[in-house]
CSV table of C-alpha atoms in Angstrom, one decimal:
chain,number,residue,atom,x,y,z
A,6,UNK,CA,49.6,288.8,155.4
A,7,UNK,CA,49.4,285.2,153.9
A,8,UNK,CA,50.6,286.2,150.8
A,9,UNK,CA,53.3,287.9,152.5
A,10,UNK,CA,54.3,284.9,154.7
A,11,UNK,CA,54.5,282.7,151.6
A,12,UNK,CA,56.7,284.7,149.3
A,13,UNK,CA,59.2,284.9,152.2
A,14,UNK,CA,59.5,281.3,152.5
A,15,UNK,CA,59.4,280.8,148.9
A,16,UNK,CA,62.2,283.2,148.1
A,17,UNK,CA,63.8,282.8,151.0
A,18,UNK,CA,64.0,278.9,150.6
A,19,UNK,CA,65.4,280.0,147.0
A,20,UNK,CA,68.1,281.9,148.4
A,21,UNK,CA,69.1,279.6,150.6
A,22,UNK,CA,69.6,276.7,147.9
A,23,UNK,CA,71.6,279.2,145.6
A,24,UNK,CA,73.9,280.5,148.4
A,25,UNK,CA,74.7,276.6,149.5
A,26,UNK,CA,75.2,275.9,145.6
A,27,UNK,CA,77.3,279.3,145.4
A,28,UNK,CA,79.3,278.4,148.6
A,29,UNK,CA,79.7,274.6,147.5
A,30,UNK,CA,81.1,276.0,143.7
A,31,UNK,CA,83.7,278.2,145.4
A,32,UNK,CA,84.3,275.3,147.8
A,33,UNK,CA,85.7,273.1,144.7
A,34,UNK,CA,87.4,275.3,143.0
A,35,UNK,CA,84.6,275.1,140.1
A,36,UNK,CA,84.6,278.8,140.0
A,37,UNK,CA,88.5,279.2,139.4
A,38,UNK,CA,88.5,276.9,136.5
A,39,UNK,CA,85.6,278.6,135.3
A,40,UNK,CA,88.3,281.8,135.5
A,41,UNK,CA,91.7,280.4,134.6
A,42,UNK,CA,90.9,278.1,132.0
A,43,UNK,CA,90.1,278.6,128.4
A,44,UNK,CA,86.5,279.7,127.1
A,45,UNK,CA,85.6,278.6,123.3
A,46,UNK,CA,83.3,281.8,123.0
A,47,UNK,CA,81.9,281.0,119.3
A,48,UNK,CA,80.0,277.9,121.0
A,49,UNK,CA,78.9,280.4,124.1
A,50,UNK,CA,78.0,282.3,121.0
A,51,UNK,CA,75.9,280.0,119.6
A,52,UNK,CA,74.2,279.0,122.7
A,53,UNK,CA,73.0,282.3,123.6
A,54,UNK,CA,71.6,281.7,119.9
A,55,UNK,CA,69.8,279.4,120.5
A,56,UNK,CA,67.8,280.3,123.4
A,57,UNK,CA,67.2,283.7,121.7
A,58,UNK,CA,65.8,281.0,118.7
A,59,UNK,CA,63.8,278.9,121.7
A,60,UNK,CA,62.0,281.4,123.1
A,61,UNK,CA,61.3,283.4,120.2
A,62,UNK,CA,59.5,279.8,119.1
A,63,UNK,CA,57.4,279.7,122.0
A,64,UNK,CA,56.1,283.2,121.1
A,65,UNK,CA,55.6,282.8,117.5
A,66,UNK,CA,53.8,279.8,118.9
A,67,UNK,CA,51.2,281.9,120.8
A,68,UNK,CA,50.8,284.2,117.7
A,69,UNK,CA,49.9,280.8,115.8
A,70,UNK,CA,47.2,280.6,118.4
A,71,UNK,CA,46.0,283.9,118.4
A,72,UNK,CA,45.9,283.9,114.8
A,73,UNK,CA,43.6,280.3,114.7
A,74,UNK,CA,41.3,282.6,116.6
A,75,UNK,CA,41.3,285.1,113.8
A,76,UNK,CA,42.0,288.2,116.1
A,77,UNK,CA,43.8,290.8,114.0
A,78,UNK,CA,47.3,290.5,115.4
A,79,UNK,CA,50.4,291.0,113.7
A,80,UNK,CA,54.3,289.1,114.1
A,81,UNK,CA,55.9,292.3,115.1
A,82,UNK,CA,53.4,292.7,118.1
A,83,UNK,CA,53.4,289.3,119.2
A,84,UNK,CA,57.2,289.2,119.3
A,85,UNK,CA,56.6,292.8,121.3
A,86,UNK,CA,54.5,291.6,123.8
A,87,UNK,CA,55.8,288.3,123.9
A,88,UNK,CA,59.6,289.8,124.7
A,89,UNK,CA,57.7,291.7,127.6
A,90,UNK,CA,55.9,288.8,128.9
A,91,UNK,CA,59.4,287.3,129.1
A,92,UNK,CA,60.8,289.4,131.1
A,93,UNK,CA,58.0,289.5,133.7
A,94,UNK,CA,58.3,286.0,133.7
A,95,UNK,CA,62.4,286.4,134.4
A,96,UNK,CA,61.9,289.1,136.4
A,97,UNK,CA,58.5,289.4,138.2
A,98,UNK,CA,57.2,292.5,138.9
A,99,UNK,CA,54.4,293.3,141.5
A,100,UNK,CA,51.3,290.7,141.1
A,101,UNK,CA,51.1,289.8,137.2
A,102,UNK,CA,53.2,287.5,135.7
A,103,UNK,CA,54.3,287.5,132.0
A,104,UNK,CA,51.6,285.2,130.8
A,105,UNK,CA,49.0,287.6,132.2
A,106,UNK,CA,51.1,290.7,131.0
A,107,UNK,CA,50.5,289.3,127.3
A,108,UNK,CA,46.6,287.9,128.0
A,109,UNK,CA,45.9,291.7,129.4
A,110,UNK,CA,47.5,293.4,126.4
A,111,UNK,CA,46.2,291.3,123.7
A,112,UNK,CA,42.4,291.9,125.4
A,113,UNK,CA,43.3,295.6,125.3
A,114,UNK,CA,44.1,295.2,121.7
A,115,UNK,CA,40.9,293.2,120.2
A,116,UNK,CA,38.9,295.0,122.0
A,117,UNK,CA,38.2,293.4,125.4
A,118,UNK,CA,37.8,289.8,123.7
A,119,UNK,CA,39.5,288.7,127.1
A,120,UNK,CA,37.9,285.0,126.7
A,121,UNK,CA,39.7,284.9,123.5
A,122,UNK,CA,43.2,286.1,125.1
A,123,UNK,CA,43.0,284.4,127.8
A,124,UNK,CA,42.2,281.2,125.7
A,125,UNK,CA,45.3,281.5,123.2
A,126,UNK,CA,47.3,282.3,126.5
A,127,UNK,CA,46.3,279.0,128.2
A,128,UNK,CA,46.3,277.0,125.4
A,129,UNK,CA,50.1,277.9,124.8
A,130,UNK,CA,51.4,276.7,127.7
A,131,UNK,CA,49.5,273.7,127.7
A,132,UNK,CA,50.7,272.6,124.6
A,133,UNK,CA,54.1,273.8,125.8
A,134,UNK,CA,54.2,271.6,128.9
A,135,UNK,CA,52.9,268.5,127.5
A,136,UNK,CA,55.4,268.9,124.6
A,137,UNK,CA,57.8,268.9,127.7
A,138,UNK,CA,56.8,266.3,129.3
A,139,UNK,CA,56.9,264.0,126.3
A,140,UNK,CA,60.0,265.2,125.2
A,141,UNK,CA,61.5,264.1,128.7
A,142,UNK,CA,59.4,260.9,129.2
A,143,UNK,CA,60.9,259.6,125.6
A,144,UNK,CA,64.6,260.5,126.9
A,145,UNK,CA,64.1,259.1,130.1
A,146,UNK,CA,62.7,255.7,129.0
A,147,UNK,CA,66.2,255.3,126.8
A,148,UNK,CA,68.3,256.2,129.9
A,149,UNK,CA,68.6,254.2,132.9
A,150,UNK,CA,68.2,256.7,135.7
A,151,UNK,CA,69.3,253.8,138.6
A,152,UNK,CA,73.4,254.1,137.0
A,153,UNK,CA,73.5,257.9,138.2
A,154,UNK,CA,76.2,257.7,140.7
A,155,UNK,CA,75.6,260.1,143.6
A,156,UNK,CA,76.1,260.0,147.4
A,157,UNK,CA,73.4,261.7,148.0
A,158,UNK,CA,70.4,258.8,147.6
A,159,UNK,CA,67.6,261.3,148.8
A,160,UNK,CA,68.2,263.6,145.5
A,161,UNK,CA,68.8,260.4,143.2
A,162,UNK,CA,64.8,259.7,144.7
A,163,UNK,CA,63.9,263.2,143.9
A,164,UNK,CA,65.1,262.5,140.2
A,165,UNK,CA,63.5,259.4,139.6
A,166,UNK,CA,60.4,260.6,140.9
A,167,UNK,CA,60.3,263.7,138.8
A,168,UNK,CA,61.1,261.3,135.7
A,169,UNK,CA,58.3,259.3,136.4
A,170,UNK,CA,56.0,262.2,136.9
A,171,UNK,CA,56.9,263.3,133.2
A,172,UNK,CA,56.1,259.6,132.1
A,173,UNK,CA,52.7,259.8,133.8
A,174,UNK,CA,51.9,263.4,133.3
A,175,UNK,CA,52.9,262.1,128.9
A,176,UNK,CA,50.5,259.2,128.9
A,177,UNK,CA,48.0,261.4,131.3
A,178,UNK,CA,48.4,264.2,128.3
A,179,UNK,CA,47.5,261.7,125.8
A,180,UNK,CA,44.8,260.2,127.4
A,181,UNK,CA,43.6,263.6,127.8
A,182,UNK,CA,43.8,264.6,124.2
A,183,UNK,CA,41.8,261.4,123.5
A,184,UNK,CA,39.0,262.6,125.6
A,185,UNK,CA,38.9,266.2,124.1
A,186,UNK,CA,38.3,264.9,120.7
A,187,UNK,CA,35.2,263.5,121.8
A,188,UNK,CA,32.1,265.4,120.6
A,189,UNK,CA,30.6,265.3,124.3
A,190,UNK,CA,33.5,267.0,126.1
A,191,UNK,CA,33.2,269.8,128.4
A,192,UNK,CA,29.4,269.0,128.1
A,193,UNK,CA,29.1,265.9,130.2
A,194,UNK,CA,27.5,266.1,133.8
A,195,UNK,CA,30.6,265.6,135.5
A,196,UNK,CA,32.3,268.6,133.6
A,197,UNK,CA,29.5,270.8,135.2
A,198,UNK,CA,30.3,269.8,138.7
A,199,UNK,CA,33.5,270.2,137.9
A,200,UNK,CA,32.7,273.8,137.1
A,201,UNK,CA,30.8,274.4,140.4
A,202,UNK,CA,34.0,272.8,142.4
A,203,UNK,CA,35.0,276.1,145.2
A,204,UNK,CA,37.9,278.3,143.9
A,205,UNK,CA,39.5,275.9,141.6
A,206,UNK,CA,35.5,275.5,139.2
A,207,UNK,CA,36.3,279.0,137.8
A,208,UNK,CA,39.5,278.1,136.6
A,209,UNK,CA,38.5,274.3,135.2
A,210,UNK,CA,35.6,275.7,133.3
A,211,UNK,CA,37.8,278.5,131.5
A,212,UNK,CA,40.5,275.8,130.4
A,213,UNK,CA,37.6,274.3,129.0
A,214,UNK,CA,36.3,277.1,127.3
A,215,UNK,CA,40.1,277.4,125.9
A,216,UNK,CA,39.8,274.3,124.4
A,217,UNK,CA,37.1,274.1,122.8
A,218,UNK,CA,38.0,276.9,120.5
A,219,UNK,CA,40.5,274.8,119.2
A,220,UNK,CA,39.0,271.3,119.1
A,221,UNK,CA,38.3,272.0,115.7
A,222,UNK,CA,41.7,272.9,114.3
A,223,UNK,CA,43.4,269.5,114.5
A,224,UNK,CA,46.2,269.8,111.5
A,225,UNK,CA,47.4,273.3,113.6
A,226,UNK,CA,47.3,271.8,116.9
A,227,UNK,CA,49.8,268.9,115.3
A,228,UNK,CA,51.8,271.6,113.8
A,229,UNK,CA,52.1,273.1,116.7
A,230,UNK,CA,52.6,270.3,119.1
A,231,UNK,CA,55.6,269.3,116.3
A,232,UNK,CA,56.6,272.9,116.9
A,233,UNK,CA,57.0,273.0,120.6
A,234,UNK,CA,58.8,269.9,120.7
A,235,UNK,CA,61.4,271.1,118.4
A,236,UNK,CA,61.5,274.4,120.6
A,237,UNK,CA,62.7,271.8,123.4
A,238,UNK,CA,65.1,270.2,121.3
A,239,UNK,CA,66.2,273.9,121.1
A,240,UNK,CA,66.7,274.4,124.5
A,241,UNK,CA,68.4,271.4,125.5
A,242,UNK,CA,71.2,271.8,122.6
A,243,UNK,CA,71.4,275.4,123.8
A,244,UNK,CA,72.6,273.9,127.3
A,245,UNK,CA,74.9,271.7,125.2
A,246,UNK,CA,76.4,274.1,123.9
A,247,UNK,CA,76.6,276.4,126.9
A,248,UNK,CA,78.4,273.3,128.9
A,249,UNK,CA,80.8,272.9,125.5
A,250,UNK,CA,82.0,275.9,125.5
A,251,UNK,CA,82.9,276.3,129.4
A,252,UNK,CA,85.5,274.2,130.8
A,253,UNK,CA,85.2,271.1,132.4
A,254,UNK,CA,83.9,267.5,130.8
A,255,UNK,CA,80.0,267.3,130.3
A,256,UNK,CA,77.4,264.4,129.4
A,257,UNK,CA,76.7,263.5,125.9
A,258,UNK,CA,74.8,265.6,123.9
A,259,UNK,CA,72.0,263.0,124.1
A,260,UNK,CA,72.4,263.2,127.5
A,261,UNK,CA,71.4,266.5,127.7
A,262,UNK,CA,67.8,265.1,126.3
A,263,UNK,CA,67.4,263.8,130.0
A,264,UNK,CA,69.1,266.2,131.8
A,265,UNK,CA,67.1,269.6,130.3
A,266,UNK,CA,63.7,268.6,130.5
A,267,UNK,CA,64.0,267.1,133.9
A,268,UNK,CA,66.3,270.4,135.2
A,269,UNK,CA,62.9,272.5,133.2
A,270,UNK,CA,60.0,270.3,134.9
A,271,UNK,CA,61.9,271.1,138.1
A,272,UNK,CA,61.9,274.9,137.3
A,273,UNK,CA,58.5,275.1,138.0
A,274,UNK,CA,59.1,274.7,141.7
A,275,UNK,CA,61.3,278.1,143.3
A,276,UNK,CA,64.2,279.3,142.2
A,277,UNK,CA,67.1,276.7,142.5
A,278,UNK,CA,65.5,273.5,142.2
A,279,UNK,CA,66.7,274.0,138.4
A,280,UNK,CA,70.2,274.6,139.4
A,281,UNK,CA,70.0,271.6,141.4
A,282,UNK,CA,68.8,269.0,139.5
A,283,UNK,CA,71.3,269.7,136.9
A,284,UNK,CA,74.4,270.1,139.3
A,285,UNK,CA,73.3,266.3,140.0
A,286,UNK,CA,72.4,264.8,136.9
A,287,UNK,CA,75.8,266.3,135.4
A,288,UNK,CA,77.7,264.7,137.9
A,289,UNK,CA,75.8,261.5,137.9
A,290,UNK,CA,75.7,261.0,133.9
A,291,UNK,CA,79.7,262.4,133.4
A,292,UNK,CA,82.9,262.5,135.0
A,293,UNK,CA,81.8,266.4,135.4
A,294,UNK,CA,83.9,267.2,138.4
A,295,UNK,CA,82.5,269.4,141.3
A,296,UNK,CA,79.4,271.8,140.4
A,297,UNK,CA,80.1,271.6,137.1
A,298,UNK,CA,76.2,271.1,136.5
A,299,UNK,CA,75.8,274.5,138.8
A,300,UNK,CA,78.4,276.4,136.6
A,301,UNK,CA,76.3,275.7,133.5
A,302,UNK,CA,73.0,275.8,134.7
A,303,UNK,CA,74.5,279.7,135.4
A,304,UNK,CA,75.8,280.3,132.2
A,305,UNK,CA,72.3,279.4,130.7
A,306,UNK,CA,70.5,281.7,133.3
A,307,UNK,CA,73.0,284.2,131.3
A,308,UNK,CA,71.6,283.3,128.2
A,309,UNK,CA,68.4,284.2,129.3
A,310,UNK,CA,69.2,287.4,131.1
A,311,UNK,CA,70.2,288.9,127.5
A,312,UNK,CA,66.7,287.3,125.9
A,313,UNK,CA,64.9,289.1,129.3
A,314,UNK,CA,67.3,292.1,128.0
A,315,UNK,CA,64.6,292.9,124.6
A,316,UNK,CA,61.9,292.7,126.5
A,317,UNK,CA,63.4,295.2,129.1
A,318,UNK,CA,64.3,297.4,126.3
A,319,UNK,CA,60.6,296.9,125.1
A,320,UNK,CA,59.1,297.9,128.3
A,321,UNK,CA,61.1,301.0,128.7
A,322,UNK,CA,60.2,302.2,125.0
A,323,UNK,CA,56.6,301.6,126.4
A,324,UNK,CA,56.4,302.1,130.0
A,325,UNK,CA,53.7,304.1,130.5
A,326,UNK,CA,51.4,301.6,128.1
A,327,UNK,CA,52.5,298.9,130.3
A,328,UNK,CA,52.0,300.4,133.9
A,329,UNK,CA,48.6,301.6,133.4
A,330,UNK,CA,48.2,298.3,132.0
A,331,UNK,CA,49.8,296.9,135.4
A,332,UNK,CA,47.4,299.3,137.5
A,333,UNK,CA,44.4,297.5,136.0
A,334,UNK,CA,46.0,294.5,137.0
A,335,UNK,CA,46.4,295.2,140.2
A,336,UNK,CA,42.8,296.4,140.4
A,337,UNK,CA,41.5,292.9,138.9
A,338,UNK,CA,44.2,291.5,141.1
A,339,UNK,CA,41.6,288.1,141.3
A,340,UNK,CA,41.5,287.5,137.9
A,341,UNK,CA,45.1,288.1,137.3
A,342,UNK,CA,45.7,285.0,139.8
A,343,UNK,CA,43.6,283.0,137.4
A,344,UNK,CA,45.3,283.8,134.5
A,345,UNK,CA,48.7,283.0,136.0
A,346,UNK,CA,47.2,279.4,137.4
A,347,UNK,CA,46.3,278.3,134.0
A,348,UNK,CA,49.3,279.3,132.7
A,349,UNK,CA,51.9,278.0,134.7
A,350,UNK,CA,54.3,275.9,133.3
């Protein structure tokens, strides 16, 4: 009943930023231009591309990491599985979430090494976020934040404070990765009462366990870290592109260095607070007019829907696989909670 409760406020909080952001667009007018005025398609075109290119990076990325492992696993079912996972992740469906989806199936396939799944799983979007957070504390240090120019001074705070979350969480990271190349971590007294902490020890200890199967690989874990900030990169010059290609002015492409990473470290929170932080960082950093930042952070969620669109045609082509896979879940409903905790990002 809990669980109930909390989705409906979630969701229902989500729905009611979208339909204010909806009602503000047709308020302005930002919908008609979107309409009327001309469309240059070939750079919608190659948008699209590259957030097919971004997220197909992020999953040749977990194949990298399930490969270090040396689990027989091929490209052509990591892009499989990692399509699929995607489209959970778009478009949840009952109690496991993508990263679980592909930590489940990847178990089923070596065999119930489920440490090892799990591990390459958690690992991924580790890696992931901290490449994300360094990508937007770097941006953020070269743009002064205070010359955004809204009316709205309680968002402006929002923003600043998220920016200075990704500049902590980047030097917290790094710390961190200094303390994991120490011979004694994960070994120390206060890792063990860390372990035995209620409810959240479980989930400490098995991030532990994750990385310590790849302490050792240092050169891949630099590959890989180079890897997944270029797969940011991606995204934010997919948004560029998205924005040129639609009417209306936008911010500079370096700009966009800011404005993406701070609009994705707000995506982890429910649906909208992604569609707001752009629709005000657009109009503080350019002379974008109305919800010009709500139009594009649209077009993007487009993008997407046709990336979401392989992994549906995935799933169909295996649905039967994949929903006695989801019955299991649902069974180990507990440990399918602590799969998606480590893996949120």
């Amino acid at each position: 009943m809990k669980k109930i409760a909390i989705n409906v406020l979630k969701y229902g909080a989500s729905l009611s930023i979208l339909a204010f952001l909806f009602w503000k667009a047709s308020s302005d007018k930002s919908f008609e231009a979107l309409s009327t005025q001309q469309k240059n398609w070939p750079l919608l075109a190659v948008g699209l591309g590259l957030c097919l290119t971004a997220i197909t990076g992020t999953i040749v990325r977990w194949f990298l990491l399930v490969r270090a492992l040396k689990l027989p696993f091929t490209l052509p079912e990591a892009l499989r599985l990692g399509y699929i996972g995607f489209l959970f992740t778009f478009l949840p469906m009952g109690v496991v979430g993508g990263d679980a989806v592909k930590a489940y199936f990847l178990a089923r396939r070596q065999g119930g090494k489920r440490t090892e799944a799990v591990a390459s799983v958690v690992i991924d979007r580790i890696i992931g976020l901290y490449a994300l957070f360094v990508l937007a504390a770097v941006a953020v240090i070269f743009t002064d934040l205070k010359s955004i120019q809204t009316d709205n001074t309680q968002v402006l705070r929002g923003i600043q404070i998220t920016a200075w979350i990704a500049i902590s969480a980047a030097v917290a990271g790094t710390i961190g990765l200094i303390i994991v190349a120490l011979p004694t971590f994960g070994n120390t007294p206060l890792s063990q009462a860390a372990f035995r902490i209620p409810k959240v020890g479980n989930t400490i200890e098995r991030v532990t366990t994750a990385i310590k199967m790849y302490r050792d690989k240092p050169a891949l874990m630099l590959g890989i870290g180079v890897m997944s900030i270029l797969i940011h990169c991606c995204f934010a010059t997919s948004v560029y592109m998205i924005a040129r290609g639609l009417p209306g002015d936008v911010p500079s492409f370096g700009s966009h260095f800011v404005i993406v990473p701070l609009a994705m470290l707000a995506n982890t929170l429910p649906v909208g607070a992604f569609e707001v932080t752009m629709n005000v960082l657009y109009q503080g950093m350019s002379t974008a007019a109305g919800s010009q930042g709500f139009v594009i952070a649209l077009g993007y969620r487009i993008a997407t829907m046709f990336v979401a669109a392989i992994g549906l045609f995935f799933y169909l082509s295996r649905r039967q696989e994949v929903n006695e896979l989801l019955e299991e879940a649902q069974e180990e409903e507990p440990h399918g909670r602590q799969v998606a905790e480590m893996s949120t990002a």
